[in-house]
mmCIF file of N, CA and C in Angstrom:
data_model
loop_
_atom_site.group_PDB
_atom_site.id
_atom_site.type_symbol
_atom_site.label_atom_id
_atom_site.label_comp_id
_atom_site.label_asym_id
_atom_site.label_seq_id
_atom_site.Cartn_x
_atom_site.Cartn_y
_atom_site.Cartn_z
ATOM 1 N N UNK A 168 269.139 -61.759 123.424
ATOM 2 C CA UNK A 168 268.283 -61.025 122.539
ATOM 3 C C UNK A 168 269.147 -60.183 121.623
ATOM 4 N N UNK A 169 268.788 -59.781 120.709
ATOM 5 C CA UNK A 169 269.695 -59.605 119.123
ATOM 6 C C UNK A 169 268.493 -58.331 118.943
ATOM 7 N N UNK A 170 269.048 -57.111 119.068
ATOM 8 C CA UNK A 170 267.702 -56.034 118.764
ATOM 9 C C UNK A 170 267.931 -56.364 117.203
ATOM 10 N N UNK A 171 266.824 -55.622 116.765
ATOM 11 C CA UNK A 171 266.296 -55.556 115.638
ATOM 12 C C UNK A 171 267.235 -54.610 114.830
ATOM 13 N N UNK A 172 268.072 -54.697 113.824
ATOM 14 C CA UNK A 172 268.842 -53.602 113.225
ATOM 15 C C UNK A 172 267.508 -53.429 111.904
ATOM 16 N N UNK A 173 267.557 -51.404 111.447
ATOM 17 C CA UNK A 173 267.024 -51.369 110.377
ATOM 18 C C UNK A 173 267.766 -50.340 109.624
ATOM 19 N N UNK A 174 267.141 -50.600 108.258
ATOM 20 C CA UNK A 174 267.662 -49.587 107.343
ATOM 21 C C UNK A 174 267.664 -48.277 107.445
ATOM 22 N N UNK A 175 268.787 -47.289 106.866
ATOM 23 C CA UNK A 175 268.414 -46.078 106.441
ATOM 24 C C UNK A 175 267.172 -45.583 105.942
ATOM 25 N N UNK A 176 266.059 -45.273 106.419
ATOM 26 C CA UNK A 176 265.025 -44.659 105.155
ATOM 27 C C UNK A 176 264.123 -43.923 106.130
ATOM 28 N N UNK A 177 263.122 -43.297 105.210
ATOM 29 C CA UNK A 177 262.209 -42.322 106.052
ATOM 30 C C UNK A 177 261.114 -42.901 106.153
ATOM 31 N N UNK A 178 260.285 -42.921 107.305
ATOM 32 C CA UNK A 178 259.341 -43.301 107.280
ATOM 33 C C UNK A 178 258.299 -42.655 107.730
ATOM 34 N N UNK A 179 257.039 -42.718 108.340
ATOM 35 C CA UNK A 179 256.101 -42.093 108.738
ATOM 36 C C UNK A 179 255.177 -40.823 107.499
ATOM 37 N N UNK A 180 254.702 -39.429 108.474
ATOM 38 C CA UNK A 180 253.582 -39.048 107.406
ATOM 39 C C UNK A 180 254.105 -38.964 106.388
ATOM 40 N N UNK A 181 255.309 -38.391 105.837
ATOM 41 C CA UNK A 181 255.862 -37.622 105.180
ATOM 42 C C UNK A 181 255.924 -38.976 103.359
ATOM 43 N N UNK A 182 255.953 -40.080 104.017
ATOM 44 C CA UNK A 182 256.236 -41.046 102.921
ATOM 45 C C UNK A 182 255.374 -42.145 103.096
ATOM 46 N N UNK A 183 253.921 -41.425 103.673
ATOM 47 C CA UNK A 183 252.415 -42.425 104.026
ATOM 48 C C UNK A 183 252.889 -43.457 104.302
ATOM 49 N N UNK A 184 253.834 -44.533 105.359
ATOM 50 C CA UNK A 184 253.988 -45.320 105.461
ATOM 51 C C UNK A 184 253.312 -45.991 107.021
ATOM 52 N N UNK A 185 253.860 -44.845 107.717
ATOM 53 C CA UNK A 185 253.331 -44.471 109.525
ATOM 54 C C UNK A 185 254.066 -45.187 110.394
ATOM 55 N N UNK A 186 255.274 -46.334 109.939
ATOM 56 C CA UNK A 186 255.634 -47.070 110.815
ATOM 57 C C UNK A 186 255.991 -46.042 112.086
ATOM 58 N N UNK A 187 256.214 -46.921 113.135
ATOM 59 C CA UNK A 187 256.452 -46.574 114.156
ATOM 60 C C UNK A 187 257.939 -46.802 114.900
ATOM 61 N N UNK A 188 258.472 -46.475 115.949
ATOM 62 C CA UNK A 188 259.829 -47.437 116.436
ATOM 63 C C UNK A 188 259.053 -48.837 117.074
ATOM 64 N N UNK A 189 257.805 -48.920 117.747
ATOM 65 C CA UNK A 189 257.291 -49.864 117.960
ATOM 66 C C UNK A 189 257.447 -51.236 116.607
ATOM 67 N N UNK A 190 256.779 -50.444 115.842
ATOM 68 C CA UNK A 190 256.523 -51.133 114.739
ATOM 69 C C UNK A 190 258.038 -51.895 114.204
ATOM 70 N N UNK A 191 259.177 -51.192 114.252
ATOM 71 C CA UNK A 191 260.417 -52.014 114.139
ATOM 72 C C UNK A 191 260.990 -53.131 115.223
ATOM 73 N N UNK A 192 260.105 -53.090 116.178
ATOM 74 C CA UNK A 192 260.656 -54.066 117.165
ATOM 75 C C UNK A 192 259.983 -55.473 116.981
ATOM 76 N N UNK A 193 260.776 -56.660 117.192
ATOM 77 C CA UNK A 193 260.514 -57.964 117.213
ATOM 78 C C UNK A 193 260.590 -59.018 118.319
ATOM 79 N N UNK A 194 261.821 -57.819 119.282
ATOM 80 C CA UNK A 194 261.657 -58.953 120.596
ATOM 81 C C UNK A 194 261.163 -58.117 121.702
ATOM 82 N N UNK A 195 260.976 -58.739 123.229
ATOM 83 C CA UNK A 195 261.165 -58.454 124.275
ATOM 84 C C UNK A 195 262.565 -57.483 124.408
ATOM 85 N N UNK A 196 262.710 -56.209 125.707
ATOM 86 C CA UNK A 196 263.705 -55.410 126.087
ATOM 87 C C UNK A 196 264.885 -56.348 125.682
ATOM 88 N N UNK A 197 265.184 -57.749 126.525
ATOM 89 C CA UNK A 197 266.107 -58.467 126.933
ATOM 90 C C UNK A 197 266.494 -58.068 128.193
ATOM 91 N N UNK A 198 267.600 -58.505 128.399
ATOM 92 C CA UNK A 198 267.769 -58.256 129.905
ATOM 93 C C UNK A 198 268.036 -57.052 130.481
ATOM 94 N N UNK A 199 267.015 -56.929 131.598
ATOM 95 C CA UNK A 199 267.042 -55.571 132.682
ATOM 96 C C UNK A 199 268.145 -55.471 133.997
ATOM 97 N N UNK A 200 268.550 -55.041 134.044
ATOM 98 C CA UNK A 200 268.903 -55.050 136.077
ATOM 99 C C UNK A 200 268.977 -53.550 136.194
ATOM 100 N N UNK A 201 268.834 -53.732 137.493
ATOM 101 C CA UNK A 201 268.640 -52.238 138.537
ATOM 102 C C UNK A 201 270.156 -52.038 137.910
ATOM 103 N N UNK A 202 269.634 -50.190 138.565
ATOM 104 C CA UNK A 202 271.151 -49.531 138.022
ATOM 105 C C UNK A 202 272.072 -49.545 139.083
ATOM 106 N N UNK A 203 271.620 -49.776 140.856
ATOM 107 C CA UNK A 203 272.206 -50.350 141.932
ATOM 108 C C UNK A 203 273.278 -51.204 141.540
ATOM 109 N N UNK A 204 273.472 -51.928 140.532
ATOM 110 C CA UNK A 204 273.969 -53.440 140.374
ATOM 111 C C UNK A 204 275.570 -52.913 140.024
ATOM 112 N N UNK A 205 276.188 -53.743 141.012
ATOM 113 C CA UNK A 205 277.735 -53.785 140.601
ATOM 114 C C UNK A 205 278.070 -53.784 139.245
ATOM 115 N N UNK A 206 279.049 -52.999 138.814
ATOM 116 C CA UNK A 206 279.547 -53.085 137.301
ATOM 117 C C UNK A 206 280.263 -54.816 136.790
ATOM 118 N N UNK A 207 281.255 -54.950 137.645
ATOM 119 C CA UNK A 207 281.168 -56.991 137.643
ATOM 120 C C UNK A 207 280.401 -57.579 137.390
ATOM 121 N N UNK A 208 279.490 -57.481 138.311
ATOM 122 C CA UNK A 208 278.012 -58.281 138.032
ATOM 123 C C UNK A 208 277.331 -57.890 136.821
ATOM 124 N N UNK A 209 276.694 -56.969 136.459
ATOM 125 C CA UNK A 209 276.622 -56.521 135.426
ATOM 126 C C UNK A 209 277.269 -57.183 133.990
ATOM 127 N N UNK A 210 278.670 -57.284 134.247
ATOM 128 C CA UNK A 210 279.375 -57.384 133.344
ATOM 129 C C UNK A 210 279.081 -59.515 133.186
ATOM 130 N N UNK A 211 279.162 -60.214 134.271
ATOM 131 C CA UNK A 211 278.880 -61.196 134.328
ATOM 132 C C UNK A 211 277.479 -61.471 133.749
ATOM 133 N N UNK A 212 276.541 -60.572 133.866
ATOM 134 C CA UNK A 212 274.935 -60.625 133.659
ATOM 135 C C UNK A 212 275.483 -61.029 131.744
ATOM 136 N N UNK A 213 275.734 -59.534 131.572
ATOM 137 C CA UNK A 213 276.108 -59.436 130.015
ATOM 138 C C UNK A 213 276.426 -60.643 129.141
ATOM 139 N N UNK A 214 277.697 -61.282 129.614
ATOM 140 C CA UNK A 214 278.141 -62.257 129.042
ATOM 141 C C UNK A 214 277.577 -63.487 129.170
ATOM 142 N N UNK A 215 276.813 -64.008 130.521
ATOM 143 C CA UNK A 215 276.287 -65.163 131.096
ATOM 144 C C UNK A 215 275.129 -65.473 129.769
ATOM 145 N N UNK A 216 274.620 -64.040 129.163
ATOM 146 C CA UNK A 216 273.050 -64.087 128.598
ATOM 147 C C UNK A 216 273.507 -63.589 127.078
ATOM 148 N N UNK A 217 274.599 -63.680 127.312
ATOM 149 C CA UNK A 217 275.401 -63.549 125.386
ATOM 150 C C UNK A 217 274.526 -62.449 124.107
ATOM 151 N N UNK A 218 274.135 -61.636 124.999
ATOM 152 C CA UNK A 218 273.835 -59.745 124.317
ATOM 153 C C UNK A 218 274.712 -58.927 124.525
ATOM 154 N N UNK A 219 274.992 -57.670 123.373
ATOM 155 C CA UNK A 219 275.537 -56.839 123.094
ATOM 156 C C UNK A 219 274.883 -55.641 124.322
ATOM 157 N N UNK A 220 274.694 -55.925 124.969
ATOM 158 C CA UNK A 220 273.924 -54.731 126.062
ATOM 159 C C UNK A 220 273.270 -55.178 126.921
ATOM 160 N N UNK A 221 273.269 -54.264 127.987
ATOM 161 C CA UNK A 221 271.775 -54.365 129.121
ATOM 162 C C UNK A 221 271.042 -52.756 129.020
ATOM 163 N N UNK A 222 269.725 -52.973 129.630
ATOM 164 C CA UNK A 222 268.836 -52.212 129.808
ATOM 165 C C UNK A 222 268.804 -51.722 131.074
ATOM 166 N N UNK A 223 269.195 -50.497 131.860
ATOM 167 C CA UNK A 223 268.980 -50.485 132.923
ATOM 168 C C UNK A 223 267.598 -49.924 133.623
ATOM 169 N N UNK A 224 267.222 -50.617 134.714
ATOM 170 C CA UNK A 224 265.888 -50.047 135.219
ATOM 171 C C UNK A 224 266.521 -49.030 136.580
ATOM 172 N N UNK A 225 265.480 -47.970 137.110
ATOM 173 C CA UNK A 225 265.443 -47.274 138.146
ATOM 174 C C UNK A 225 264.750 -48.317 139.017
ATOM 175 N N UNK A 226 264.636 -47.248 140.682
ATOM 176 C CA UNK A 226 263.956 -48.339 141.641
ATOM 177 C C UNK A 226 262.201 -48.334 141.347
ATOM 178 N N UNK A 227 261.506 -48.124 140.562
ATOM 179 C CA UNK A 227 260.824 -48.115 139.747
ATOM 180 C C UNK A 227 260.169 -49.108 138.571
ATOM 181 N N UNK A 228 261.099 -49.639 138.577
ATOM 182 C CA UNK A 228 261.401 -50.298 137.037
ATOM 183 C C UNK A 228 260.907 -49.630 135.151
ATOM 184 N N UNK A 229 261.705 -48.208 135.478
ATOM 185 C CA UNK A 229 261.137 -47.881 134.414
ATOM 186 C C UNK A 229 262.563 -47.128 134.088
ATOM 187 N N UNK A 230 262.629 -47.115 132.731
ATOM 188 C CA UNK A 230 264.272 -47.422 131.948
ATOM 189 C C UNK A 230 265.227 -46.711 132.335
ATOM 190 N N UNK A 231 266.655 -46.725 132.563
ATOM 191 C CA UNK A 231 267.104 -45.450 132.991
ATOM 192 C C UNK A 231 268.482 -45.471 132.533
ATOM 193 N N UNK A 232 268.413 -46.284 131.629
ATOM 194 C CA UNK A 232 269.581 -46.438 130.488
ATOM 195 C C UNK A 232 269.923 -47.711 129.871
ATOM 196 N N UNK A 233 271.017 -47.085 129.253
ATOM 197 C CA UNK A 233 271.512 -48.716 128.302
ATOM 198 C C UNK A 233 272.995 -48.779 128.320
ATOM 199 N N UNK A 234 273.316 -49.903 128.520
ATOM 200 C CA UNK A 234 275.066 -50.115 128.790
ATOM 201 C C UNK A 234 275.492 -51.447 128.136
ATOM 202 N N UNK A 235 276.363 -50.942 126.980
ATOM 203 C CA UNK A 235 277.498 -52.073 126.285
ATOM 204 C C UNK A 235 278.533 -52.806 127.430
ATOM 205 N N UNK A 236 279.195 -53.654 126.160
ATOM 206 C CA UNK A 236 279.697 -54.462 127.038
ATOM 207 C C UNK A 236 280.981 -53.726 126.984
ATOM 208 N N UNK A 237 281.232 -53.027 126.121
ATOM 209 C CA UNK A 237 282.559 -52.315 125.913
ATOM 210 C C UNK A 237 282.410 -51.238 127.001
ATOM 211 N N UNK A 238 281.283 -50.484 127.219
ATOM 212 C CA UNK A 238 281.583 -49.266 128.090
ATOM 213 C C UNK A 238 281.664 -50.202 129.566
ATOM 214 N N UNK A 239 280.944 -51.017 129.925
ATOM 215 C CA UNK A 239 281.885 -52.391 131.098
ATOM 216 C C UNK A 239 282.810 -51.820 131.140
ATOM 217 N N UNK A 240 283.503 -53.164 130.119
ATOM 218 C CA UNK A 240 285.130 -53.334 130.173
ATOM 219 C C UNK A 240 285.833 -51.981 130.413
ATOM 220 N N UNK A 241 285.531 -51.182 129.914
ATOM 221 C CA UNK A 241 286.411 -49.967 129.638
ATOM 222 C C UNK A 241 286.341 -48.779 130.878
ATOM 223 N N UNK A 242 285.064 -49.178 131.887
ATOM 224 C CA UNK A 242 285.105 -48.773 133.524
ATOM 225 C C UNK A 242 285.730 -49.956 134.044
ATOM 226 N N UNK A 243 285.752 -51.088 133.789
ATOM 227 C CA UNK A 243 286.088 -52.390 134.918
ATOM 228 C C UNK A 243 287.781 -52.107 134.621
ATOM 229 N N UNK A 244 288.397 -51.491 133.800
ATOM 230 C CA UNK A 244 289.643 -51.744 133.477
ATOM 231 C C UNK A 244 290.274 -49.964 134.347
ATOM 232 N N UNK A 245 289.694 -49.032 134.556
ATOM 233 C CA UNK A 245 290.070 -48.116 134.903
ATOM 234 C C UNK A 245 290.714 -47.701 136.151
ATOM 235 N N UNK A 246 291.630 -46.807 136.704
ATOM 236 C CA UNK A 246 292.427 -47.310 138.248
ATOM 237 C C UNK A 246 291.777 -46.478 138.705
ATOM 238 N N UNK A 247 290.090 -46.288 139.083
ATOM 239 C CA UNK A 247 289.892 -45.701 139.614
ATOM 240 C C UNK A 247 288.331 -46.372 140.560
ATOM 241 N N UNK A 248 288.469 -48.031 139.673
ATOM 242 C CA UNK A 248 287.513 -49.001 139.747
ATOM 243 C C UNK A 248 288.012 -49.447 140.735
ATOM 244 N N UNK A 249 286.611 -50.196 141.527
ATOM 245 C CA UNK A 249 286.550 -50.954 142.670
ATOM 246 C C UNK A 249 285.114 -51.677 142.613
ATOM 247 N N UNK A 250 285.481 -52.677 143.132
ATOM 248 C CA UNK A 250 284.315 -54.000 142.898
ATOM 249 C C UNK A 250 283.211 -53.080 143.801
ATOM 250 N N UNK A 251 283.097 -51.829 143.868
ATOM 251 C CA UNK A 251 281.923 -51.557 144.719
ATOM 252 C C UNK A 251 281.257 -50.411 143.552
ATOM 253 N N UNK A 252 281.948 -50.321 142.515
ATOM 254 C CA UNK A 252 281.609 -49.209 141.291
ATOM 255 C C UNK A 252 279.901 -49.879 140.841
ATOM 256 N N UNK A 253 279.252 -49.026 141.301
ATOM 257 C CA UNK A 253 277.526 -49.437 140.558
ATOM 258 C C UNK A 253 277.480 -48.884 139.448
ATOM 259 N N UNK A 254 276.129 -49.435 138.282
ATOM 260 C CA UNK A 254 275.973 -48.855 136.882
ATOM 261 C C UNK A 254 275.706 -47.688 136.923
ATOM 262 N N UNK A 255 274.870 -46.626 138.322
ATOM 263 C CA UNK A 255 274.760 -45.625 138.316
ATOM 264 C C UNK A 255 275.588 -44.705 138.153
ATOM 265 N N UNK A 256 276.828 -45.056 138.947
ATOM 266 C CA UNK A 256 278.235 -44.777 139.187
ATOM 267 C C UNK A 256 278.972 -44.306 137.801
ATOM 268 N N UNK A 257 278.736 -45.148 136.673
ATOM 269 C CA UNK A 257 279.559 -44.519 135.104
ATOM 270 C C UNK A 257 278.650 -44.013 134.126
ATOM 271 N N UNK A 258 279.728 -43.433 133.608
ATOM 272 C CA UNK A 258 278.830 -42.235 132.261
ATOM 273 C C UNK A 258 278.236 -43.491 131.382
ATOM 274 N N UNK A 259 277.276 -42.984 131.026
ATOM 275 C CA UNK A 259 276.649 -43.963 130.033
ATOM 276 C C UNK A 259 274.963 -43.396 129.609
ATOM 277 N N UNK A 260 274.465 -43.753 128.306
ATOM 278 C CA UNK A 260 273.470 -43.033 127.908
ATOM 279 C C UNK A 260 271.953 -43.097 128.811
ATOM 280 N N UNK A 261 271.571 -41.902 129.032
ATOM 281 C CA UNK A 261 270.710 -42.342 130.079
ATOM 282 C C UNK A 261 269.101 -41.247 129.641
ATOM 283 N N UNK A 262 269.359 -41.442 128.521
ATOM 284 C CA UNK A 262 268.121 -40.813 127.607
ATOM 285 C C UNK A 262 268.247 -39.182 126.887
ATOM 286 N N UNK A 263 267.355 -38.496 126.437
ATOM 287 C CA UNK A 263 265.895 -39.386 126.202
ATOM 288 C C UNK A 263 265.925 -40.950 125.427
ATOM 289 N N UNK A 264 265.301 -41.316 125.513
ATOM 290 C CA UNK A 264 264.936 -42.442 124.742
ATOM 291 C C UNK A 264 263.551 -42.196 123.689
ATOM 292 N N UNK A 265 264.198 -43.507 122.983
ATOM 293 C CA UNK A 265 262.778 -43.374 121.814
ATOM 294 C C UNK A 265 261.773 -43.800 122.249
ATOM 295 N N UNK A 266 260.268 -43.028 122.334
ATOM 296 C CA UNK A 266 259.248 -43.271 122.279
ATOM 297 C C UNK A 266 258.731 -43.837 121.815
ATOM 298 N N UNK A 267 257.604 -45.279 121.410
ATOM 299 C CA UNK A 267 256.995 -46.311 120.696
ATOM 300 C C UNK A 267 256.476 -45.408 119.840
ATOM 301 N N UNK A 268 255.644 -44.406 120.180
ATOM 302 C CA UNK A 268 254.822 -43.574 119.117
ATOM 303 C C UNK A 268 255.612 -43.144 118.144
ATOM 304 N N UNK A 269 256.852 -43.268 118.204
ATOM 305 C CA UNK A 269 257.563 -42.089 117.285
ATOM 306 C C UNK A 269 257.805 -42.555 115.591
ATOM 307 N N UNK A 270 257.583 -41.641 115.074
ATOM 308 C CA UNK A 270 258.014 -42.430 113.681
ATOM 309 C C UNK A 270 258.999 -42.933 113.509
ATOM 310 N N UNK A 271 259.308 -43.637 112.626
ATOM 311 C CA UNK A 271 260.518 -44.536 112.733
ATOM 312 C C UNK A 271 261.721 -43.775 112.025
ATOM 313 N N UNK A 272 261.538 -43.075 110.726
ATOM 314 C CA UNK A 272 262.283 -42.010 110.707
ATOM 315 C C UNK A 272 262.658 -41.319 111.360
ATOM 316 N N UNK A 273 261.928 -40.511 112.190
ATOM 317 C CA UNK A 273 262.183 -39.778 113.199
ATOM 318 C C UNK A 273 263.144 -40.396 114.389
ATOM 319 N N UNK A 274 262.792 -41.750 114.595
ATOM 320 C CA UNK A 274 263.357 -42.035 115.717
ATOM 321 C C UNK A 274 265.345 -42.722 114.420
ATOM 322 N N UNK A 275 265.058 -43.118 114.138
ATOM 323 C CA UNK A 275 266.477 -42.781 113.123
ATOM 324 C C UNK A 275 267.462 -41.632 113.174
ATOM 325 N N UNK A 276 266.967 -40.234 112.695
ATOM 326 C CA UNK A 276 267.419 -39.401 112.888
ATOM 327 C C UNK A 276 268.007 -38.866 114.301
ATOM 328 N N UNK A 277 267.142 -39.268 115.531
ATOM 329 C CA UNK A 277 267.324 -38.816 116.421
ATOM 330 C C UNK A 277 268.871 -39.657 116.806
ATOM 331 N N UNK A 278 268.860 -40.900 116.906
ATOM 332 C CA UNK A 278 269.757 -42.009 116.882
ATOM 333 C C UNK A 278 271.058 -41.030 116.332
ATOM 334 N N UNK A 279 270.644 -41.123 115.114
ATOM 335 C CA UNK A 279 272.011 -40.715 114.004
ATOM 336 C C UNK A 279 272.769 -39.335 114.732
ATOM 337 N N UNK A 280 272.094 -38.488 114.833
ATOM 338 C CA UNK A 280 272.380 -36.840 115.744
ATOM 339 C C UNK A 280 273.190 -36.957 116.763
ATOM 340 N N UNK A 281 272.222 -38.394 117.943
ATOM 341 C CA UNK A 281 273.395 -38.239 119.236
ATOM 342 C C UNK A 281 274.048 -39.315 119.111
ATOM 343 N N UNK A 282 274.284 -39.982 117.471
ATOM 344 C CA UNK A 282 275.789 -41.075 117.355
ATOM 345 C C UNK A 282 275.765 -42.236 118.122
ATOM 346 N N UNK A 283 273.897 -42.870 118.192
ATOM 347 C CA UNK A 283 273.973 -44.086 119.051
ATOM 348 C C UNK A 283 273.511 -45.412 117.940
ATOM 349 N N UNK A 284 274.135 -46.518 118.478
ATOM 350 C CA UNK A 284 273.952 -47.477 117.368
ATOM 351 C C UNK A 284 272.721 -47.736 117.551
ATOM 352 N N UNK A 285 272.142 -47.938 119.296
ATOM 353 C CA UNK A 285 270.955 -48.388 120.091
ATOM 354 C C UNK A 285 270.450 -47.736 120.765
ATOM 355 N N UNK A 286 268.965 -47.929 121.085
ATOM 356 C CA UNK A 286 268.152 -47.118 121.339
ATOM 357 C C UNK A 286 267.303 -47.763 121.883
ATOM 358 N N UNK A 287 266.765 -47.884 123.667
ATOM 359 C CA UNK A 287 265.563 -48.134 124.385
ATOM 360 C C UNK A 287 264.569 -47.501 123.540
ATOM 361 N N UNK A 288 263.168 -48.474 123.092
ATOM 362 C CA UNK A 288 262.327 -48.226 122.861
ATOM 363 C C UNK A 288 261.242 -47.891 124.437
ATOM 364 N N UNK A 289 260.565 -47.008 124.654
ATOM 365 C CA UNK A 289 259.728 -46.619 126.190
ATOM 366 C C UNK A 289 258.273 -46.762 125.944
ATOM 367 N N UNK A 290 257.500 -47.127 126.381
ATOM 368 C CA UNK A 290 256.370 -46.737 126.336
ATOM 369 C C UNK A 290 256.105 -45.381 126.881
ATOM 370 N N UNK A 291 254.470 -44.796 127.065
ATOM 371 C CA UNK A 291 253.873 -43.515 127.463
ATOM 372 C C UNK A 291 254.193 -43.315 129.161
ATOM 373 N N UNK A 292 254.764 -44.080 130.019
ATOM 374 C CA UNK A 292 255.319 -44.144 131.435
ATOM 375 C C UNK A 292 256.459 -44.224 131.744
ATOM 376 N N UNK A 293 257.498 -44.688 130.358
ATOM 377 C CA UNK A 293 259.216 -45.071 130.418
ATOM 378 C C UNK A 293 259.279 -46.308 130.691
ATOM 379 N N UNK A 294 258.731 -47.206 130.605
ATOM 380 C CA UNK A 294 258.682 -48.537 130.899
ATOM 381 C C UNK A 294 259.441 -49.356 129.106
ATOM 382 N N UNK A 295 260.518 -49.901 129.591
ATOM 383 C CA UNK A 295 261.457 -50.639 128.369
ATOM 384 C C UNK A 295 260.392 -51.306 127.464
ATOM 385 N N UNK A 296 260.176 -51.207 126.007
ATOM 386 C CA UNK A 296 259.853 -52.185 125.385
ATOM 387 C C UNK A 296 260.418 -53.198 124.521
ATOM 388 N N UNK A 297 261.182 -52.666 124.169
ATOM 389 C CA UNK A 297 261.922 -52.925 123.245
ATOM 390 C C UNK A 297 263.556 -52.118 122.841
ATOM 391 N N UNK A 298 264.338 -52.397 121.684
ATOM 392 C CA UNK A 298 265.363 -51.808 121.471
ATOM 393 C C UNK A 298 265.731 -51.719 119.879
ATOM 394 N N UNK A 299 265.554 -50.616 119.461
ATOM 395 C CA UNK A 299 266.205 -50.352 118.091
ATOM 396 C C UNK A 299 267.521 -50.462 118.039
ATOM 397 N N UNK A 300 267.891 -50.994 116.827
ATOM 398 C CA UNK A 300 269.791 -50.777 116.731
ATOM 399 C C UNK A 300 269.477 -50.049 114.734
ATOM 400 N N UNK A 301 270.424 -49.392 114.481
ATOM 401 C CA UNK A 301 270.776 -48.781 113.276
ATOM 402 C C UNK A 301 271.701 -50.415 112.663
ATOM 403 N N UNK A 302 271.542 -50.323 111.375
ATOM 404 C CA UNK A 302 271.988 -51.401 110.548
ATOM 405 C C UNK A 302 273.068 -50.612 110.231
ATOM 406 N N UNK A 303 274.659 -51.152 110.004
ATOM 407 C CA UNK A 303 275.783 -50.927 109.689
ATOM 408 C C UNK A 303 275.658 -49.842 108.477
#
């Protein structure tokens, strides 16, 4: 899955448009796994299913972060790793996340502030819907 990249611009009341972050999404989350899950595995998940990320779920299944393939590599390479290191186990963004309701501007800005390319879209329970990415 290939999130959806969008433009710079404002959207919602302010420029009567109303989109939403919902409204920018086109696919399914893509792939989930528990945050239990070995960083290896993980890292095997990643590449096996050829996306720039996973979605992680709680024991719950409701979102509890998002992990590149670079922040992987860059724990799998560290001397402090061991094939028993879980996703819970490394720093990595673990919200808030963007809300479907949110304007899409809004949810832009928020992105831009804490310097993330991507962004779990949640529904009203935290349940993954989707994923915004910022366009280059």
């Amino acid at each position: 899955m290939t999130p959806l990249p969008f433009r710079a611009h404002r959207s919602g009341p302010a420029d009567g448009t109303g989109l939403t972050a919902r409204d920018a999404m086109l696919h399914a989350p893509g792939p989930q796994v528990d945050d239990h899950m070995a960083v290896d595995v993980a890292l095997s998940v990643l590449i096996g299913a050829r996306v720039p990320h996973l979605l992680l779920q709680d024991e719950d299944g409701r979102c509890a972060g998002l992990v590149t393939r670079s922040q992987l590599a860059a724990h799998r390479g560290g001397s402090w790793f061991s094939d028993r290191t879980r996703l819970r186990d490394i720093p990595l963004d673990r919200g808030p996340f963007t809300a479907s309701t949110a304007a899409l501007g809004d949810a832009e800005s928020a992105m831009r502030t804490r310097t993330l390319n991507v962004s779990p879209v949640v529904d009203e329970h935290g349940y993954a819907l989707g994923v915004l990415a910022l366009a280059p």
